[in-house]
């Protein structure tokens, strides 16, 4: 005989434990697209305490849709190694152009992040950051459903040694920092420079350089790194996202 109340209690107890375990972490990642997932998986695989918040129910960000909903993605040779590492199958199209099924990619990145030990909290978004002594030291989180319903609900806060903005094109965490924290962003103007129009080669070449600590305690990865630093977009080539997530984890590891 299956008992409904036991099912409910199991979920409540387990979720409560999960949430309690991520109130104070090494890294809090905002955004579960490809860059955030690779960053989370790499940090967790190195034994660090990592939480990733995704505002939607589904992980994967812009990866599901490939190019214009043709659910295939392209990666270059350098990044194919990361897909190999995550056991994603690829096929060569031409020299330096490899294809992968976008659904397989998202599932593999998510599976690896969780299996490496990262805690994923979906349906929750970061609405603000915690700032102390001019340093970003945490994320202020709330239910995405509360925001959609326009409910006035006070948030909760998670403390993190490092925060990562992996929110893609909108660069939501950096924009909050720019708008209300008083902490200066490390760009030429001290402001978010904004994403430029499509130029895949230039965008993929600059994304690793743009993946860095943009303010004390705050890193940028993925499309967010290019958008904040005034670099172009690249469309459905995803190698830069994977390489950026790896690089972001590597720098954070060197500082933990
Ligand atoms: O947009 P997204 O996939 O970011 P990414 O990892 O990859 C970019 C590519 O998908 C593509 C591209 C490359 O070809 O240009 O666009 O840089 O994933 C960002 C995730 O962050 C979530 C959002 O729902 C998406 O899944 N997100 C955005 N704002 C918040 C957030 C927030 N405030 N809190 C939590 N999650």
Tab-separated table of C-alpha atoms and ligand atoms in Angstrom:
chain	number	residue	atom	x	y	z
A	1	UNK	CA	0.000	0.000	0.000
A	2	UNK	CA	1.448	3.380	-1.002
A	3	UNK	CA	0.722	6.254	1.378
A	4	UNK	CA	0.375	9.795	-0.028
A	5	UNK	CA	1.473	11.462	3.188
A	6	UNK	CA	4.740	9.498	3.180
A	7	UNK	CA	5.412	10.630	-0.394
A	8	UNK	CA	4.785	14.244	0.646
A	9	UNK	CA	6.923	13.979	3.788
A	10	UNK	CA	9.783	12.370	1.830
A	11	UNK	CA	9.829	15.254	-0.625
A	12	UNK	CA	9.541	17.938	2.046
A	13	UNK	CA	12.299	16.429	4.231
A	14	UNK	CA	14.686	15.825	1.367
A	15	UNK	CA	14.170	19.269	-0.208
A	16	UNK	CA	14.582	20.923	3.170
A	17	UNK	CA	17.919	19.140	3.671
A	18	UNK	CA	19.039	20.090	0.172
A	19	UNK	CA	18.196	23.749	0.697
A	20	UNK	CA	19.820	23.862	4.131
A	21	UNK	CA	23.009	22.358	2.672
A	22	UNK	CA	23.526	25.241	0.231
A	23	UNK	CA	23.035	28.258	2.471
A	24	UNK	CA	26.815	28.725	2.702
A	25	UNK	CA	28.826	27.548	-0.306
A	26	UNK	CA	32.105	27.947	-2.171
A	27	UNK	CA	30.343	29.021	-5.370
A	28	UNK	CA	26.793	30.091	-6.175
A	29	UNK	CA	26.062	29.997	-9.900
A	30	UNK	CA	23.154	31.894	-11.338
A	31	UNK	CA	21.827	30.313	-14.548
A	32	UNK	CA	21.677	26.723	-15.764
A	33	UNK	CA	22.619	27.162	-19.415
A	34	UNK	CA	25.671	25.409	-20.896
A	35	UNK	CA	28.275	27.701	-19.322
A	36	UNK	CA	26.745	27.548	-15.852
A	37	UNK	CA	26.368	23.768	-15.990
A	38	UNK	CA	29.972	23.174	-17.114
A	39	UNK	CA	31.219	25.563	-14.434
A	40	UNK	CA	29.113	23.811	-11.767
A	41	UNK	CA	30.228	20.330	-12.866
A	42	UNK	CA	33.921	21.309	-12.920
A	43	UNK	CA	33.862	22.959	-9.477
A	44	UNK	CA	31.892	20.126	-7.923
A	45	UNK	CA	34.181	17.504	-9.491
A	46	UNK	CA	37.069	19.266	-7.723
A	47	UNK	CA	35.288	18.747	-4.408
A	48	UNK	CA	33.888	22.260	-3.972
A	49	UNK	CA	30.488	23.056	-2.545
A	50	UNK	CA	28.421	24.420	-5.399
A	51	UNK	CA	24.852	25.485	-5.895
A	52	UNK	CA	23.276	26.470	-9.212
A	53	UNK	CA	20.004	28.401	-9.354
A	54	UNK	CA	17.905	28.194	-12.514
A	55	UNK	CA	14.866	30.387	-12.802
A	56	UNK	CA	13.007	28.077	-15.165
A	57	UNK	CA	12.004	24.515	-14.335
A	58	UNK	CA	14.225	23.180	-17.108
A	59	UNK	CA	17.987	23.425	-17.277
A	60	UNK	CA	19.795	24.085	-20.535
A	61	UNK	CA	19.046	27.732	-21.328
A	62	UNK	CA	19.457	28.405	-25.030
A	63	UNK	CA	20.932	25.024	-25.836
A	64	UNK	CA	17.710	23.045	-26.423
A	65	UNK	CA	16.761	25.036	-29.480
A	66	UNK	CA	20.069	24.610	-31.364
A	67	UNK	CA	19.828	27.095	-34.248
A	68	UNK	CA	16.321	28.415	-34.878
A	69	UNK	CA	14.865	25.304	-33.239
A	70	UNK	CA	16.835	22.919	-35.457
A	71	UNK	CA	17.980	20.984	-32.423
A	72	UNK	CA	21.602	20.512	-33.406
A	73	UNK	CA	24.537	22.493	-32.071
A	74	UNK	CA	27.986	23.105	-33.509
A	75	UNK	CA	31.236	23.087	-31.577
A	76	UNK	CA	34.798	23.607	-32.685
A	77	UNK	CA	37.613	21.076	-32.147
A	78	UNK	CA	38.957	22.675	-28.955
A	79	UNK	CA	35.560	22.429	-27.259
A	80	UNK	CA	34.692	18.969	-28.587
A	81	UNK	CA	37.022	17.610	-25.896
A	82	UNK	CA	34.634	18.934	-23.246
A	83	UNK	CA	31.699	17.152	-24.885
A	84	UNK	CA	33.840	13.967	-24.982
A	85	UNK	CA	34.479	14.388	-21.268
A	86	UNK	CA	30.718	14.609	-20.652
A	87	UNK	CA	30.111	11.536	-22.877
A	88	UNK	CA	28.211	13.515	-25.517
A	89	UNK	CA	28.447	11.946	-28.972
A	90	UNK	CA	29.631	14.243	-31.765
A	91	UNK	CA	30.003	13.883	-35.505
A	92	UNK	CA	32.478	15.708	-37.686
A	93	UNK	CA	30.918	17.918	-40.331
A	94	UNK	CA	34.074	19.577	-41.716
A	95	UNK	CA	37.519	20.307	-40.319
A	96	UNK	CA	36.979	22.122	-36.985
A	97	UNK	CA	33.155	21.833	-37.130
A	98	UNK	CA	31.490	19.133	-35.024
A	99	UNK	CA	27.768	18.542	-34.491
A	100	UNK	CA	25.933	17.292	-31.432
A	101	UNK	CA	22.275	16.687	-30.629
A	102	UNK	CA	21.185	19.563	-28.399
A	103	UNK	CA	18.914	17.429	-26.191
A	104	UNK	CA	21.743	14.980	-25.574
A	105	UNK	CA	24.028	17.894	-24.669
A	106	UNK	CA	21.654	19.458	-22.145
A	107	UNK	CA	20.893	16.132	-20.478
A	108	UNK	CA	24.576	15.190	-20.278
A	109	UNK	CA	25.664	18.546	-18.860
A	110	UNK	CA	22.897	18.501	-16.247
A	111	UNK	CA	23.506	14.868	-15.314
A	112	UNK	CA	27.246	15.437	-14.918
A	113	UNK	CA	26.763	18.559	-12.807
A	114	UNK	CA	24.449	16.749	-10.376
A	115	UNK	CA	26.533	13.577	-10.315
A	116	UNK	CA	29.681	15.560	-9.606
A	117	UNK	CA	27.967	16.890	-6.487
A	118	UNK	CA	26.569	20.277	-7.552
A	119	UNK	CA	23.177	21.064	-6.042
A	120	UNK	CA	20.693	22.366	-8.588
A	121	UNK	CA	17.746	24.412	-7.432
A	122	UNK	CA	15.323	25.058	-10.264
A	123	UNK	CA	12.297	27.329	-10.318
A	124	UNK	CA	14.274	29.811	-8.216
A	125	UNK	CA	15.897	32.994	-9.458
A	126	UNK	CA	18.440	35.457	-8.118
A	127	UNK	CA	16.810	38.835	-7.660
A	128	UNK	CA	19.724	40.553	-5.950
A	129	UNK	CA	23.199	40.056	-4.510
A	130	UNK	CA	24.536	40.330	-0.980
A	131	UNK	CA	27.321	42.918	-0.702
A	132	UNK	CA	29.607	43.469	2.271
A	133	UNK	CA	32.635	45.775	2.375
A	134	UNK	CA	32.427	46.348	-1.366
A	135	UNK	CA	32.512	42.631	-2.214
A	136	UNK	CA	29.782	40.425	-3.681
A	137	UNK	CA	29.368	37.644	-1.136
A	138	UNK	CA	26.076	35.953	-1.941
A	139	UNK	CA	22.850	35.703	-3.903
A	140	UNK	CA	19.391	36.808	-2.866
A	141	UNK	CA	16.907	34.221	-4.113
A	142	UNK	CA	13.188	33.874	-4.544
A	143	UNK	CA	10.633	31.634	-6.246
A	144	UNK	CA	10.257	32.371	-9.957
A	145	UNK	CA	6.545	31.614	-9.525
A	146	UNK	CA	6.238	34.381	-6.904
A	147	UNK	CA	7.794	36.844	-9.348
A	148	UNK	CA	5.510	35.708	-12.208
A	149	UNK	CA	2.452	36.142	-9.984
A	150	UNK	CA	3.706	39.558	-8.896
A	151	UNK	CA	3.557	38.538	-5.257
A	152	UNK	CA	5.319	40.643	-2.667
A	153	UNK	CA	7.392	37.928	-0.970
A	154	UNK	CA	10.655	38.641	0.809
A	155	UNK	CA	13.587	36.558	-0.415
A	156	UNK	CA	16.159	34.318	1.267
A	157	UNK	CA	19.933	34.717	1.022
A	158	UNK	CA	22.747	32.314	0.229
A	159	UNK	CA	26.334	33.155	1.174
A	160	UNK	CA	29.069	32.270	-1.332
A	161	UNK	CA	32.821	32.761	-1.495
A	162	UNK	CA	32.270	33.417	-5.198
A	163	UNK	CA	29.184	34.233	-7.234
A	164	UNK	CA	28.988	33.439	-10.963
A	165	UNK	CA	26.701	35.234	-13.397
A	166	UNK	CA	25.809	32.625	-16.040
A	167	UNK	CA	22.494	34.210	-17.015
A	168	UNK	CA	23.424	34.553	-20.698
A	169	UNK	CA	22.445	37.524	-22.851
A	170	UNK	CA	20.601	39.519	-20.118
A	171	UNK	CA	23.533	39.413	-17.621
A	172	UNK	CA	21.040	39.752	-14.795
A	173	UNK	CA	23.387	39.571	-11.803
A	174	UNK	CA	25.910	42.049	-13.196
A	175	UNK	CA	23.081	44.441	-14.070
A	176	UNK	CA	21.818	44.341	-10.479
A	177	UNK	CA	25.351	44.994	-9.233
A	178	UNK	CA	25.692	47.911	-11.654
A	179	UNK	CA	22.326	49.363	-10.674
A	180	UNK	CA	22.255	49.126	-6.908
A	181	UNK	CA	25.343	47.724	-5.206
A	182	UNK	CA	27.750	50.636	-5.496
A	183	UNK	CA	30.457	48.127	-6.503
A	184	UNK	CA	32.375	49.140	-9.625
A	185	UNK	CA	32.337	46.760	-12.580
A	186	UNK	CA	35.716	46.094	-14.192
A	187	UNK	CA	35.021	47.202	-17.755
A	188	UNK	CA	36.455	50.150	-19.690
A	189	UNK	CA	33.628	52.416	-18.540
A	190	UNK	CA	32.748	50.773	-15.233
A	191	UNK	CA	29.370	49.895	-16.800
A	192	UNK	CA	27.873	46.934	-18.683
A	193	UNK	CA	29.088	47.547	-22.259
A	194	UNK	CA	26.341	45.501	-23.949
A	195	UNK	CA	26.398	42.706	-26.492
A	196	UNK	CA	27.308	43.469	-30.116
A	197	UNK	CA	25.793	41.979	-33.278
A	198	UNK	CA	26.690	38.569	-34.665
A	199	UNK	CA	30.308	37.720	-35.463
A	200	UNK	CA	30.861	34.084	-34.537
A	201	UNK	CA	34.641	33.953	-34.991
A	202	UNK	CA	35.364	37.101	-32.983
A	203	UNK	CA	32.814	36.174	-30.309
A	204	UNK	CA	34.249	32.695	-29.818
A	205	UNK	CA	37.773	34.107	-29.752
A	206	UNK	CA	37.031	36.695	-27.067
A	207	UNK	CA	34.754	34.753	-24.758
A	208	UNK	CA	37.525	33.012	-22.836
A	209	UNK	CA	39.345	36.339	-22.295
A	210	UNK	CA	36.095	37.944	-21.111
A	211	UNK	CA	35.487	35.124	-18.618
A	212	UNK	CA	36.875	36.707	-15.470
A	213	UNK	CA	36.207	38.346	-12.147
A	214	UNK	CA	34.156	41.379	-13.129
A	215	UNK	CA	33.758	42.764	-9.605
A	216	UNK	CA	35.148	41.593	-6.268
A	217	UNK	CA	33.583	38.188	-5.607
A	218	UNK	CA	31.656	38.102	-8.909
A	219	UNK	CA	32.622	36.162	-12.057
A	220	UNK	CA	31.048	36.209	-15.500
A	221	UNK	CA	30.820	33.186	-17.781
A	222	UNK	CA	29.154	32.279	-21.086
A	223	UNK	CA	27.277	34.812	-23.167
A	224	UNK	CA	27.072	37.043	-20.109
A	225	UNK	CA	30.871	37.507	-20.259
A	226	UNK	CA	30.671	38.781	-23.845
A	227	UNK	CA	27.577	40.899	-23.190
A	228	UNK	CA	29.120	42.637	-20.176
A	229	UNK	CA	32.404	43.258	-21.993
A	230	UNK	CA	30.893	44.622	-25.246
A	231	UNK	CA	31.782	41.618	-27.427
A	232	UNK	CA	29.674	40.125	-30.251
A	233	UNK	CA	27.192	37.250	-30.117
A	234	UNK	CA	27.978	33.987	-31.863
A	235	UNK	CA	24.713	32.176	-32.586
A	236	UNK	CA	24.391	28.396	-32.370
A	237	UNK	CA	28.075	27.545	-31.985
A	238	UNK	CA	28.411	26.493	-28.353
A	239	UNK	CA	32.114	25.744	-27.944
A	240	UNK	CA	32.789	29.118	-26.353
A	241	UNK	CA	30.104	28.485	-23.707
A	242	UNK	CA	31.707	25.191	-22.694
A	243	UNK	CA	35.250	26.593	-22.687
A	244	UNK	CA	34.100	29.639	-20.735
A	245	UNK	CA	32.420	27.484	-18.060
A	246	UNK	CA	35.643	25.475	-17.695
A	247	UNK	CA	37.796	28.570	-17.497
A	248	UNK	CA	35.547	30.191	-14.925
A	249	UNK	CA	35.775	27.096	-12.713
A	250	UNK	CA	39.554	26.988	-13.139
A	251	UNK	CA	40.046	30.581	-11.972
A	252	UNK	CA	37.674	30.135	-9.039
A	253	UNK	CA	39.493	26.925	-8.034
A	254	UNK	CA	42.779	28.797	-8.041
A	255	UNK	CA	41.309	31.294	-5.568
A	256	UNK	CA	39.494	28.982	-3.197
B	1	LIG	O1	21.150	31.736	-22.034
B	1	LIG	P1	21.888	30.572	-21.510
B	1	LIG	O2	21.904	29.336	-22.296
B	1	LIG	O3	23.374	31.091	-21.143
B	1	LIG	P2	24.839	30.632	-21.584
B	1	LIG	O4	25.292	29.484	-20.763
B	1	LIG	O5	24.664	30.120	-23.082
B	1	LIG	C1	24.267	30.970	-24.091
B	1	LIG	C2	23.718	30.138	-25.230
B	1	LIG	O6	22.601	29.385	-24.820
B	1	LIG	C3	23.310	30.965	-26.456
B	1	LIG	C4	24.464	31.587	-27.122
B	1	LIG	C5	25.613	30.728	-27.540
B	1	LIG	O7	25.484	30.260	-28.721
B	1	LIG	O8	24.512	32.760	-27.321
B	1	LIG	O9	22.365	31.931	-26.093
B	1	LIG	O10	25.653	31.848	-21.579
B	1	LIG	O11	21.337	30.203	-20.065
B	1	LIG	C6	21.114	31.171	-19.080
B	1	LIG	C7	20.191	30.575	-18.034
B	1	LIG	O12	20.089	31.471	-16.950
B	1	LIG	C8	18.752	31.476	-16.484
B	1	LIG	C9	17.930	31.323	-17.767
B	1	LIG	O13	16.631	30.829	-17.479
B	1	LIG	C10	18.768	30.356	-18.563
B	1	LIG	O14	18.400	29.003	-18.333
B	1	LIG	N1	18.561	32.735	-15.754
B	1	LIG	C11	18.481	33.976	-16.279
B	1	LIG	N2	18.342	34.881	-15.304
B	1	LIG	C12	18.350	34.202	-14.121
B	1	LIG	C13	18.495	32.813	-14.418
B	1	LIG	C14	18.236	34.573	-12.752
B	1	LIG	N3	18.104	35.846	-12.377
B	1	LIG	N4	18.282	33.598	-11.805
B	1	LIG	C15	18.410	32.284	-12.163
B	1	LIG	N5	18.510	31.880	-13.463
